[in-house]
Tab-separated table of C-alpha atoms in Angstrom:
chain	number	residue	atom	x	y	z
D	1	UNK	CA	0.000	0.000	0.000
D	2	UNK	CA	1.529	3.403	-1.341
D	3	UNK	CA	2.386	6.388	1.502
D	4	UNK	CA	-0.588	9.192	2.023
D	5	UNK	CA	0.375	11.708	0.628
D	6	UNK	CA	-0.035	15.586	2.651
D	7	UNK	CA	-2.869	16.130	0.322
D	8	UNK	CA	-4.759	12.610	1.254
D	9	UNK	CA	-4.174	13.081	4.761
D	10	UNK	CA	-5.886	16.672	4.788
D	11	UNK	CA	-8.834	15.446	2.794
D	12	UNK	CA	-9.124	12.648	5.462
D	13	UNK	CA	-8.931	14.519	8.104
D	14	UNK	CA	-11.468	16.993	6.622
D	15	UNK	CA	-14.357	14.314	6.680
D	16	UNK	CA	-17.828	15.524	5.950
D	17	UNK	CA	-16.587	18.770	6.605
D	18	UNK	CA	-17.457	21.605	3.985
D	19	UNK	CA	-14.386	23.060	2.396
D	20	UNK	CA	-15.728	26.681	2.912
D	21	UNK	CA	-15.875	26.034	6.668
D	22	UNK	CA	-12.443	24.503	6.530
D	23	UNK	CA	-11.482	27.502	4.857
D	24	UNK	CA	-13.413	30.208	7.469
D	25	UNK	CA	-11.785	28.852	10.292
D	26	UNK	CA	-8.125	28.649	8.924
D	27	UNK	CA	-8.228	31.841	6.967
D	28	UNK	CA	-7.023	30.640	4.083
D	29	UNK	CA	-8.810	30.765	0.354
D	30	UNK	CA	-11.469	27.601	-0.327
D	31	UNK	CA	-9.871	26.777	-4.061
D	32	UNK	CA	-6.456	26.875	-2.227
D	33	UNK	CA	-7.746	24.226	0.063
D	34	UNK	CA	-8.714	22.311	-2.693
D	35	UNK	CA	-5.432	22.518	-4.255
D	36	UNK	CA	-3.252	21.001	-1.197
D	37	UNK	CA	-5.854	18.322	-0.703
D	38	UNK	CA	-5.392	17.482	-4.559
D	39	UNK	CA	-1.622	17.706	-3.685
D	40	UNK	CA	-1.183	20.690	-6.785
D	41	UNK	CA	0.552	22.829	-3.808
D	42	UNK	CA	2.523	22.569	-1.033
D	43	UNK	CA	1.679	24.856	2.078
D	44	UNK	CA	3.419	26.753	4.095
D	45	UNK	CA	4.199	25.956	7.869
D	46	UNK	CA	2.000	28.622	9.098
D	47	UNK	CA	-1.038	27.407	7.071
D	48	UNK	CA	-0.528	23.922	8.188
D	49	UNK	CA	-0.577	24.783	11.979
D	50	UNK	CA	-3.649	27.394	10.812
D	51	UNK	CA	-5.243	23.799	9.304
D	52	UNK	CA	-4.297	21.744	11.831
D	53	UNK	CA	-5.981	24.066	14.100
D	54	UNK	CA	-9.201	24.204	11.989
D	55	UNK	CA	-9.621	20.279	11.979
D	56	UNK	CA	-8.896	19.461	15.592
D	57	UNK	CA	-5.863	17.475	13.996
D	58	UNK	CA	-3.888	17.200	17.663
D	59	UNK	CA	-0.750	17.800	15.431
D	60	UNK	CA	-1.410	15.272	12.619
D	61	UNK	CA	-1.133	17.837	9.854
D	62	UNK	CA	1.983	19.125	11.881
D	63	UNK	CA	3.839	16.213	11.707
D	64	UNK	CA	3.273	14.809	8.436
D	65	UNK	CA	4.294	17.965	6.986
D	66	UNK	CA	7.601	18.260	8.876
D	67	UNK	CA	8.230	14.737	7.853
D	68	UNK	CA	7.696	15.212	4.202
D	69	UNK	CA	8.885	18.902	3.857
D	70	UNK	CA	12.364	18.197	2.898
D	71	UNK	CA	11.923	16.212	0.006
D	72	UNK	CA	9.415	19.020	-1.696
D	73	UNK	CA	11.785	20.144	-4.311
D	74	UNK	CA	12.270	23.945	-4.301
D	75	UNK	CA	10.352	24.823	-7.486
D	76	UNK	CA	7.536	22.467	-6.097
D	77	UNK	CA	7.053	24.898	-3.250
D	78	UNK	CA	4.173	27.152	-3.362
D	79	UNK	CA	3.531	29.136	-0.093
D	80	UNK	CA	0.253	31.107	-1.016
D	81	UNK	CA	1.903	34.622	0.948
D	82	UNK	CA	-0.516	36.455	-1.533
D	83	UNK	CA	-3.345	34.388	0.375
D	84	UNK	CA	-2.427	35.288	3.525
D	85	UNK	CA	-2.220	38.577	2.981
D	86	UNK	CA	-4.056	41.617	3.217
D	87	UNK	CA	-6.924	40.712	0.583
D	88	UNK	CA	-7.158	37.329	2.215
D	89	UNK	CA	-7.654	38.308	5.452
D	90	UNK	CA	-9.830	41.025	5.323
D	91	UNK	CA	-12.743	38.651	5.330
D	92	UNK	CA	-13.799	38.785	1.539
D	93	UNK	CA	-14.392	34.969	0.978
D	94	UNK	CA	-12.469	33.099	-1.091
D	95	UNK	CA	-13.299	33.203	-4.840
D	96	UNK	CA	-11.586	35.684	-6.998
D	97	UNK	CA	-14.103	36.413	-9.469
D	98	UNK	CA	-16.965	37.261	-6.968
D	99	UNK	CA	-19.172	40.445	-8.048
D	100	UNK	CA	-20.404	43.263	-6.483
D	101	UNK	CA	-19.502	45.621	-3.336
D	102	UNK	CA	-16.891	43.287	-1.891
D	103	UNK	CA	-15.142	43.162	-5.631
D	104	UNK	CA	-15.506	46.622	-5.457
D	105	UNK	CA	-13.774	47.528	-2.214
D	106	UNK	CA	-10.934	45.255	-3.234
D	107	UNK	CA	-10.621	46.832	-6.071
D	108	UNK	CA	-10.458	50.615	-4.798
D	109	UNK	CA	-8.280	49.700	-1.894
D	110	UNK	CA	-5.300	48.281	-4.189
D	111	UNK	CA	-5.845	51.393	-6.313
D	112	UNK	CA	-5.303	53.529	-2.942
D	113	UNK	CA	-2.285	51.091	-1.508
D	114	UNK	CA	-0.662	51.216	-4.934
D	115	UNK	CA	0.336	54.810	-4.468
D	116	UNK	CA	1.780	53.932	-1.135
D	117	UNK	CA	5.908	53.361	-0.439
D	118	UNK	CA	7.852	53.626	2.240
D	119	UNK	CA	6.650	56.997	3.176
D	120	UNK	CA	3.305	56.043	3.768
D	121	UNK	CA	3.333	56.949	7.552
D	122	UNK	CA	3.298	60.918	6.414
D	123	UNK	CA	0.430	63.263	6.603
D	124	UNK	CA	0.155	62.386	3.237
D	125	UNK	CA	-1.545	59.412	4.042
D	126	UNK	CA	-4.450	61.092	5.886
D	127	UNK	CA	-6.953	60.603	2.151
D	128	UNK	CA	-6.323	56.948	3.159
D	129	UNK	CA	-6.644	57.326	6.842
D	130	UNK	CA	-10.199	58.925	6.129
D	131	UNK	CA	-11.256	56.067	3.966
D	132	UNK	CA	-10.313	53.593	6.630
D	133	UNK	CA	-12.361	55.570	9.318
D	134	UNK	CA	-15.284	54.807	6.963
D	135	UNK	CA	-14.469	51.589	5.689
D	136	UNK	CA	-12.675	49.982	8.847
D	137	UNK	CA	-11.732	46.350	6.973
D	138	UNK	CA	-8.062	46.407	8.061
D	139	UNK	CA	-9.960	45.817	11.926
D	140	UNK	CA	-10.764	42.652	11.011
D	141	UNK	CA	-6.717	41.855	11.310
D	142	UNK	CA	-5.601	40.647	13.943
D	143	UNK	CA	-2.412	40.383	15.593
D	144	UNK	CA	-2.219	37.158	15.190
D	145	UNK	CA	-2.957	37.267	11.991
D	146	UNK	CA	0.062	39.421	11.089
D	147	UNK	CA	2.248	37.538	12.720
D	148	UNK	CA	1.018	34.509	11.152
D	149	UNK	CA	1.799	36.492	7.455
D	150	UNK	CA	4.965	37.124	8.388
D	151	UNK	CA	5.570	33.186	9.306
D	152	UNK	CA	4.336	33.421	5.366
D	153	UNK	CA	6.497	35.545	4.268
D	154	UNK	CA	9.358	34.047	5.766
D	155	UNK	CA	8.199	30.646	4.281
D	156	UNK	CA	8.004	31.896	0.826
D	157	UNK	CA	11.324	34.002	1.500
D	158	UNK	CA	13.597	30.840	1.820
D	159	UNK	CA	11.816	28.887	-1.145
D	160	UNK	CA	10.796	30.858	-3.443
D	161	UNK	CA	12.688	33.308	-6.247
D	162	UNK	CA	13.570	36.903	-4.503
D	163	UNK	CA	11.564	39.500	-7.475
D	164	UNK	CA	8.519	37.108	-6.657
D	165	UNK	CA	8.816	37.151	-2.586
D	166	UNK	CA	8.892	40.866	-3.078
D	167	UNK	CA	5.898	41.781	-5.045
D	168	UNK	CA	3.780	39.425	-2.546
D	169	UNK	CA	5.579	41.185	0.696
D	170	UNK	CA	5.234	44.945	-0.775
D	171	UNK	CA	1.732	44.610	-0.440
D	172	UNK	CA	1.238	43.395	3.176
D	173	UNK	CA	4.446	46.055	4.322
D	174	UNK	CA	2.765	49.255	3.004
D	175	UNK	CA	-0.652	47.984	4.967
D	176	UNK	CA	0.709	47.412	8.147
D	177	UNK	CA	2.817	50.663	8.011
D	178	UNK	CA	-0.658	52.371	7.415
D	179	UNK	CA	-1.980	50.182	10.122
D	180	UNK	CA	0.761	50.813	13.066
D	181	UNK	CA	0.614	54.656	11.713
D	182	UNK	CA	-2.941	54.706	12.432
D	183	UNK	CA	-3.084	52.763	16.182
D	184	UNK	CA	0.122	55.024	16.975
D	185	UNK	CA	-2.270	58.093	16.466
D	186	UNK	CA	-5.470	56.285	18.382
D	187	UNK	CA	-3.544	54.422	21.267
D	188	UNK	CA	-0.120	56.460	21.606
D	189	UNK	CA	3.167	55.105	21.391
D	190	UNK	CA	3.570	53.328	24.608
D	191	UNK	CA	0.646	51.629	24.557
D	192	UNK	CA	0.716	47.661	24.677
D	193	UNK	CA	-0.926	47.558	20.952
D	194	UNK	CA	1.527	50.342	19.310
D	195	UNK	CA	4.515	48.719	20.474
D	196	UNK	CA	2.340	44.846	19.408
D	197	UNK	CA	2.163	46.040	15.965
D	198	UNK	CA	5.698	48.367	15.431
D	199	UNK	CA	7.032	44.623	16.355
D	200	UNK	CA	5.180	43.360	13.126
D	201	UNK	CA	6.614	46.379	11.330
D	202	UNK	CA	9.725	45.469	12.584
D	203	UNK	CA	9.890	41.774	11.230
D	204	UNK	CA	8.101	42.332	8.021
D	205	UNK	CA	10.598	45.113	6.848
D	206	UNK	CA	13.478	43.159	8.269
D	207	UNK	CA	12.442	40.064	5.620
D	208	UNK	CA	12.046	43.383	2.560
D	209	UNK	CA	15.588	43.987	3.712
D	210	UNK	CA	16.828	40.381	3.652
D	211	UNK	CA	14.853	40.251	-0.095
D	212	UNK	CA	16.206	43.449	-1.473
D	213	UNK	CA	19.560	42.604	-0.595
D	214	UNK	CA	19.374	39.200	-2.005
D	215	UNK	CA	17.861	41.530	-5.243
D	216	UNK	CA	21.385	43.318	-4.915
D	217	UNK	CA	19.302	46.570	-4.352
D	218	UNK	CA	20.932	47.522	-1.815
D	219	UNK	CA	19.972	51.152	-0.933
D	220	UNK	CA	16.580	50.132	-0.680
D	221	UNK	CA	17.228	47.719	1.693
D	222	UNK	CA	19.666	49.827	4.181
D	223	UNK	CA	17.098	52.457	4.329
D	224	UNK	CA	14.357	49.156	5.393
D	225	UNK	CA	17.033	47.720	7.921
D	226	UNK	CA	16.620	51.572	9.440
D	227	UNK	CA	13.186	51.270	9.486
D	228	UNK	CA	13.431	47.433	10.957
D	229	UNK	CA	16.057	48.859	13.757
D	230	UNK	CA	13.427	52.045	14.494
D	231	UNK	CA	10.716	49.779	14.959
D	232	UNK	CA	11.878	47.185	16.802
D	233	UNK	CA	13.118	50.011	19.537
D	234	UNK	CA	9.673	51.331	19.558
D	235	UNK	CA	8.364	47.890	20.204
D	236	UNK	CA	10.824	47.759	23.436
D	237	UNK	CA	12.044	44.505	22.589
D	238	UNK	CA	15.430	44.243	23.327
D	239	UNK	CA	15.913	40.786	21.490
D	240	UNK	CA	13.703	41.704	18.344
D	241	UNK	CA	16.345	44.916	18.351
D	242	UNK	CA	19.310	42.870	18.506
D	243	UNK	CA	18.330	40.229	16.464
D	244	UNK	CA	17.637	43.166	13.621
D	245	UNK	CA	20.749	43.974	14.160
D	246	UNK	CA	22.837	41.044	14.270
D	247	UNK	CA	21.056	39.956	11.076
D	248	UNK	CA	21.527	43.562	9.101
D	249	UNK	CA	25.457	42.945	10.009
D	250	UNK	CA	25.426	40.089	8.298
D	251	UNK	CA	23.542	40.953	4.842
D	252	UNK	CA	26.308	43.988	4.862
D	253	UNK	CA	28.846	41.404	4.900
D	254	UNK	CA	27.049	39.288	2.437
D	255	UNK	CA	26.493	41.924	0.121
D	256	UNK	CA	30.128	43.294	-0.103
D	257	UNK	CA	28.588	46.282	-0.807
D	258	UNK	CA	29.521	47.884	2.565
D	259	UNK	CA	33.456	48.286	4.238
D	260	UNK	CA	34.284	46.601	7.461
D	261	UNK	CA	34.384	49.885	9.466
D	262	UNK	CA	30.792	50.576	8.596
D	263	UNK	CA	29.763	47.070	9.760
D	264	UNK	CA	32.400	47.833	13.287
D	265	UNK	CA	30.217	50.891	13.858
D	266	UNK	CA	26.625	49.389	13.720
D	267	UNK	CA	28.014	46.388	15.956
D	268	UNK	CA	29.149	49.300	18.455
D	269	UNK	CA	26.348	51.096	18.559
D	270	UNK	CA	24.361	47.689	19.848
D	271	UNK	CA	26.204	48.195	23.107
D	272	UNK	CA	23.364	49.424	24.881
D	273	UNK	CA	21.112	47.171	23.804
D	274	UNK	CA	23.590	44.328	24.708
D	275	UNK	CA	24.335	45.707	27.827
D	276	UNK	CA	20.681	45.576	29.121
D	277	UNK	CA	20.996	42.218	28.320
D	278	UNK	CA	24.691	40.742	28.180
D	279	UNK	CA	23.670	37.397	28.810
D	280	UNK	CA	20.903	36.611	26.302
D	281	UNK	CA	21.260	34.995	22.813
D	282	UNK	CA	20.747	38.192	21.153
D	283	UNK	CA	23.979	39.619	22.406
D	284	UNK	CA	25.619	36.861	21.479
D	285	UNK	CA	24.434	36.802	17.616
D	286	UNK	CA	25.981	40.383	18.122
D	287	UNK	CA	29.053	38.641	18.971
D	288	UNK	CA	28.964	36.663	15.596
D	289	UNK	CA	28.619	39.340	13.387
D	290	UNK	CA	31.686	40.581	14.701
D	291	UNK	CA	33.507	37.677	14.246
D	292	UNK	CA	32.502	37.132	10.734
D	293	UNK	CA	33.469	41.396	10.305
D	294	UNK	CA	36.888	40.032	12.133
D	295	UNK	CA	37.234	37.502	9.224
D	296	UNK	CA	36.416	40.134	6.320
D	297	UNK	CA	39.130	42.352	7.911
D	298	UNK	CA	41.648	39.109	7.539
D	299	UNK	CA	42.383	39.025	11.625
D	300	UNK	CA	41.608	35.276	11.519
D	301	UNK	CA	42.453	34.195	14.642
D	302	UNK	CA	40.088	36.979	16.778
D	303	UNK	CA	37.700	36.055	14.959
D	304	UNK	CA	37.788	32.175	15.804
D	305	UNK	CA	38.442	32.925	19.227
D	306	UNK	CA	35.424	35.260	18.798
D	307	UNK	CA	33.343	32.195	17.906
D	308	UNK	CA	34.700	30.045	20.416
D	309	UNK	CA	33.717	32.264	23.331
D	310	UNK	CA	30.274	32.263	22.041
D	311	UNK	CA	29.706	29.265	20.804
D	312	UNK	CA	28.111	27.443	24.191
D	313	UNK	CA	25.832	29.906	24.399
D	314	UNK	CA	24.522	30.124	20.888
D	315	UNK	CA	24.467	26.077	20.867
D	316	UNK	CA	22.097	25.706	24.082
D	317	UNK	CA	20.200	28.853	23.842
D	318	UNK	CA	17.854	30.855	21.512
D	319	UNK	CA	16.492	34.354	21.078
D	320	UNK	CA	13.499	34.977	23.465
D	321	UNK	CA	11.337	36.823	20.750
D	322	UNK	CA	7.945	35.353	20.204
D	323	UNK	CA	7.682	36.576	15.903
D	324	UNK	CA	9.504	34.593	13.534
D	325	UNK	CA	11.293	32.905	15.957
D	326	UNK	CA	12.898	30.245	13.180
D	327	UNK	CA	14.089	33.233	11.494
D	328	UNK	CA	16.480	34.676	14.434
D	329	UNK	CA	17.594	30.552	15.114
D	330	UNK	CA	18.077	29.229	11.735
D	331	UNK	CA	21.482	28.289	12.341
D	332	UNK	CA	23.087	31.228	13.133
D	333	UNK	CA	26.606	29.602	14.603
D	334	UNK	CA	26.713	26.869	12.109
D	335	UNK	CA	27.068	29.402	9.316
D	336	UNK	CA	29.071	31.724	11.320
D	337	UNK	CA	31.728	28.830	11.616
D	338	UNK	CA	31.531	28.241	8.117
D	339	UNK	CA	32.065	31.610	7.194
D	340	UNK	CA	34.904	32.649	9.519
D	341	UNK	CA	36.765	28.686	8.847
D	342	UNK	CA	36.815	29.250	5.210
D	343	UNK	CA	38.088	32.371	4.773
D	344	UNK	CA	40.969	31.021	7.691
D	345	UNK	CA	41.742	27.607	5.366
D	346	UNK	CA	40.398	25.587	8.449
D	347	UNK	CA	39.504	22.923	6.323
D	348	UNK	CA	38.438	20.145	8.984
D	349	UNK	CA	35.831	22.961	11.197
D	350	UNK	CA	34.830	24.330	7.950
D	351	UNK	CA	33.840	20.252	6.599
D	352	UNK	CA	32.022	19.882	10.110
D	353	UNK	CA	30.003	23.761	9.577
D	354	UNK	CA	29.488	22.471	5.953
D	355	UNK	CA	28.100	18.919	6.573
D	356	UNK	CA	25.447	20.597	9.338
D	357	UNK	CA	24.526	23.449	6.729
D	358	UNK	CA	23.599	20.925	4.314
D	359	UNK	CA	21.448	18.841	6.093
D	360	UNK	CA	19.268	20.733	7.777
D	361	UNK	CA	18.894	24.291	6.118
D	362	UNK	CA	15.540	25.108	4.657
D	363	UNK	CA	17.099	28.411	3.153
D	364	UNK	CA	17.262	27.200	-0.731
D	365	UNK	CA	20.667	30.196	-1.234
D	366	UNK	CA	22.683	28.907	1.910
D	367	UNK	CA	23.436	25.988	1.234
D	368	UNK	CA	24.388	27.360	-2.763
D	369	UNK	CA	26.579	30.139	-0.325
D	370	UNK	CA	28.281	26.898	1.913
D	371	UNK	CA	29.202	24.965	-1.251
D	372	UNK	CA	30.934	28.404	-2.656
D	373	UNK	CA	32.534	28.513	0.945
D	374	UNK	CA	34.019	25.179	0.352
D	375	UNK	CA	35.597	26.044	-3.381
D	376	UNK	CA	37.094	29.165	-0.968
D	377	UNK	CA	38.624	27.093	1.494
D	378	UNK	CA	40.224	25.148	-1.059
D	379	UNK	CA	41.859	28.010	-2.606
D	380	UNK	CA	43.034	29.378	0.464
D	381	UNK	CA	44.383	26.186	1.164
D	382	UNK	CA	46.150	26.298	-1.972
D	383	UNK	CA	44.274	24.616	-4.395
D	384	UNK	CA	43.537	27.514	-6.613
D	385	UNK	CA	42.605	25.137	-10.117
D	386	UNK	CA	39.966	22.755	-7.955
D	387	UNK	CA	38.318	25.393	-6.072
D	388	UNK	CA	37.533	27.644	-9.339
D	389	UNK	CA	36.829	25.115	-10.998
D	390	UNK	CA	34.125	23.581	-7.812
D	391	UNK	CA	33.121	27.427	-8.269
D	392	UNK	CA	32.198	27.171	-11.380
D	393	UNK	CA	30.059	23.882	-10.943
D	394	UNK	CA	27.865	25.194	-8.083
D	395	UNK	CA	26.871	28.253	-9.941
D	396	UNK	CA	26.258	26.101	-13.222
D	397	UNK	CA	23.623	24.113	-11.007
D	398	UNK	CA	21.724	27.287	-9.864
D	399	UNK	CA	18.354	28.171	-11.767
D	400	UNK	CA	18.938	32.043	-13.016
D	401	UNK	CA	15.125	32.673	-10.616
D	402	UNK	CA	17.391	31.344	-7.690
D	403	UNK	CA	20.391	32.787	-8.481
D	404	UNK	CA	20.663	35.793	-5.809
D	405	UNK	CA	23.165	38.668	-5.746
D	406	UNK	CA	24.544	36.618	-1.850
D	407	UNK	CA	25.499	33.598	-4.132
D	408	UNK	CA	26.928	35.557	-6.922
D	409	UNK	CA	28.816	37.770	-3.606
D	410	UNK	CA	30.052	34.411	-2.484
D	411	UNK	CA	31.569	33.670	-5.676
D	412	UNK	CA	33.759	36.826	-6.203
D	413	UNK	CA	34.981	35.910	-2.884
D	414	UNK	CA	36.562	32.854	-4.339
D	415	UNK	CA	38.012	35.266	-7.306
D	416	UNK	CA	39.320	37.446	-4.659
D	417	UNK	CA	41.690	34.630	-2.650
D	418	UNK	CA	43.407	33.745	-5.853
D	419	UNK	CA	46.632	34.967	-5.451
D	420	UNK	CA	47.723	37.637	-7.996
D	421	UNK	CA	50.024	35.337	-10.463
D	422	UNK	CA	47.560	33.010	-10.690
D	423	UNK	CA	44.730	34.975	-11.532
D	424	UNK	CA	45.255	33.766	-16.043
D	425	UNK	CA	44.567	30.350	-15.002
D	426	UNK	CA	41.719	28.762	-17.499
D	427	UNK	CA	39.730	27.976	-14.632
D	428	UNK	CA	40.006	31.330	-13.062
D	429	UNK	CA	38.956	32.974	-16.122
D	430	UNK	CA	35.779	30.567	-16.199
D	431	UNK	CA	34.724	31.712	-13.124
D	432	UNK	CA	35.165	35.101	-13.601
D	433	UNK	CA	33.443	34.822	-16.965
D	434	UNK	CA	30.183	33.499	-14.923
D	435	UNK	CA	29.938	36.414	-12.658
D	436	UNK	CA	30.681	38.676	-14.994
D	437	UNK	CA	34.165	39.967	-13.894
D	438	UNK	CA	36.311	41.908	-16.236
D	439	UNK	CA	39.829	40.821	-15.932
């Protein structure tokens, strides 16, 4: 007898059970339902728990969808973030040629949001703040419901091609910048749902940062880390703020578009954030992105002894922050280690970083980046020929959707240890050839 499949189990599980109530209580569209049970998509985490929920599963759903997530290839993955965003939740039902008012309203608030940016929380935005006051649908969102898009978001993020991620995200960002805008005005600043919602602000932008930076737009996205650093101060959550920062530190590395001494100063200017909390995980991710700025810099050993004296911590503990909390733990040290070894030629702790990267990272670029950290090692280790050449083959392998400006970072980083006289060799020139590198 052949294995259920994710889509079997859900239709079992369903029963007699109408789709459209399935689909009421988990929030999600009625023809996308239909789609997982026929196994034509694969969900996202958050809608599974959302489903799970719906069905009284006890953590059926859960499971089987943990257990059978890794083998979904990466173009079979199909996280509906359009779904669960703003048009989905505002309570509109599920079918997208409906008539009448509700067509309507959808159709004159995506004329309004589509003149929206990153500005939106100006005066400016007082036409749209009037048309909310009469047409209050954005109330029907609930916390948990953002948070639940971000978990989304996040999902889509590390499966799905950048461009794509970021037309689905732009339209949930400039909503809940309208929305924490608007409760900022009603409730003030300090109150419990302000600082609720500038958190959501705060991890949204942080994943248009991560995106625009994999885009290689990289103005863009320092002006969203800003936004993701002001936000998650105004939220008062000292590990949302330093896990913002900790991860911003480490796109500026990863994009090479920024020197080391600009990277030095945002670490320093953590310090008293990290000294409310010296202990706690987050300082310690701080403590990472200065070792991997350590490594840029080519002060090697600081840098490993900058791992070591965090590495306990990071291995036993995890950031206390309550959204996207696989997005702050996903690995963090292992990739650290694999960073910093590389670049050092530490070619047995760089293996070991490698080997744990490849098993169990759900991020589709990071393992891509670890392989291109491998052809490094082996060129600092001397093997300039084989590690071009490795080079080479990894960025062959990677569909041009998939192909983000991190990886194509990670491979001029392999150009860049080649030592001067060696630079002519065939397999050099290859590699330059495929990022584009005049000689």
């Amino acid at each position: 007898m052949s294995e259920e499949t994710f889509g079997q189990l859900l239709r079992r599980l369903r029963g007699r059970l109408p789709l459209r109530e399935v689909a009421r209580r988990a929030r999600a569209g009625k023809s996308y339902i239909d789609d997982l049970e026929r196994d034509r998509k694969w969900p996202s985490r958050a809608v599974v728990v959302a489903l799970d929920r719906a069905l009284e599963a006890d953590g059926a759903l859960i499971a089987a969808y943990d257990a059978s997530e890794a083998s979904v290839p990466i173009s079979d993955v199909n996280p509906p973030t359009a779904e669960m965003g703003l048009l989905r939740n505002l309570g509109w039902g599920d079918n997208s040629d409906e008539l009448g008012e509700a067509a309507t309203k959808r159709r004159e608030l995506l004329h309004i949001i589509a003149g929206l940016g990153a500005t939106a929380l100006t005066p400016s935005s007082e036409d749209l703040r009037q048309y909310f006051d009469v047409n209050p649908l954005v109330d029907t969102q609930t916390l948990n419901d953002w948070e639940r898009a971000c978990g989304s978001h996040l999902q889509a993020l590390v499966t799905r091609p950048a461009d794509v991620v970021h037309q689905d995200l732009d339209v949930d960002l400039r909503t809940v910048l309208l929305r924490a805008k608007m409760m900022a005005d009603q409730f003030g600043p300090d109150h419990a749902r302000t600082r609720d919602m500038a958190r959501v602000v705060s991890a949204m932008s942080t994943l248009n940062a991560n995106v625009l930076t994999r885009l290689g737009r990289h103005v863009e996205a320092e002006r969203w880390w800003r936004t993701a650093r002001q936000m998650a101060d105004a939220s008062d959550d000292l590990h949302l703020a330093l896990g913002v920062r900790s991860t911003e530190a480490g796109h500026m590395l990863s994009a090479g578009e920024s020197d080391a001494a600009a990277i030095l100063d945002l670490i320093h200017t953590a310090a008293p954030i990290v000294a409310r909390s010296p202990n706690s995980y987050g300082a310690a991710l701080m403590e990472l992105a200065l070792a991997k700025t350590l490594s840029r810099l080519g002060r090697h050993g600081e840098a490993i002894a900058t791992l070591e004296r965090v590495s306990d911590q990071l291995a036993t503990g995890r950031l206390e922050v309550t959204i996207m909390p696989r997005y702050w733990a996903n690995q963090q040290l292992t990739y650290a280690r694999a960073v910093v070894f590389s670049a050092a030629g530490k070619e047995a702790q760089f293996l070991d970083a490698q080997d744990q990267i490849l098993a169990g990272n759900r991020d589709y670029q990071y393992p891509i980046i670890a392989r291109l950290h491998a052809a490094l090692c082996i060129v600092v280790c001397g093997g300039v020929e084989e590690g071009a050449r490795n080079a080479a083959e990894v960025l062959a392998d990677v569909p041009s959707t998939y192909r983000t400006h991190m990886i194509d970072r990670a491979g001029r980083m392999v150009i860049r240890a080649v030592p001067i006289d060696r630079q002519t060799r065939p397999e050099v020139r290859d590699l330059r050839s495929m990022l584009a590198i005049e000689a």
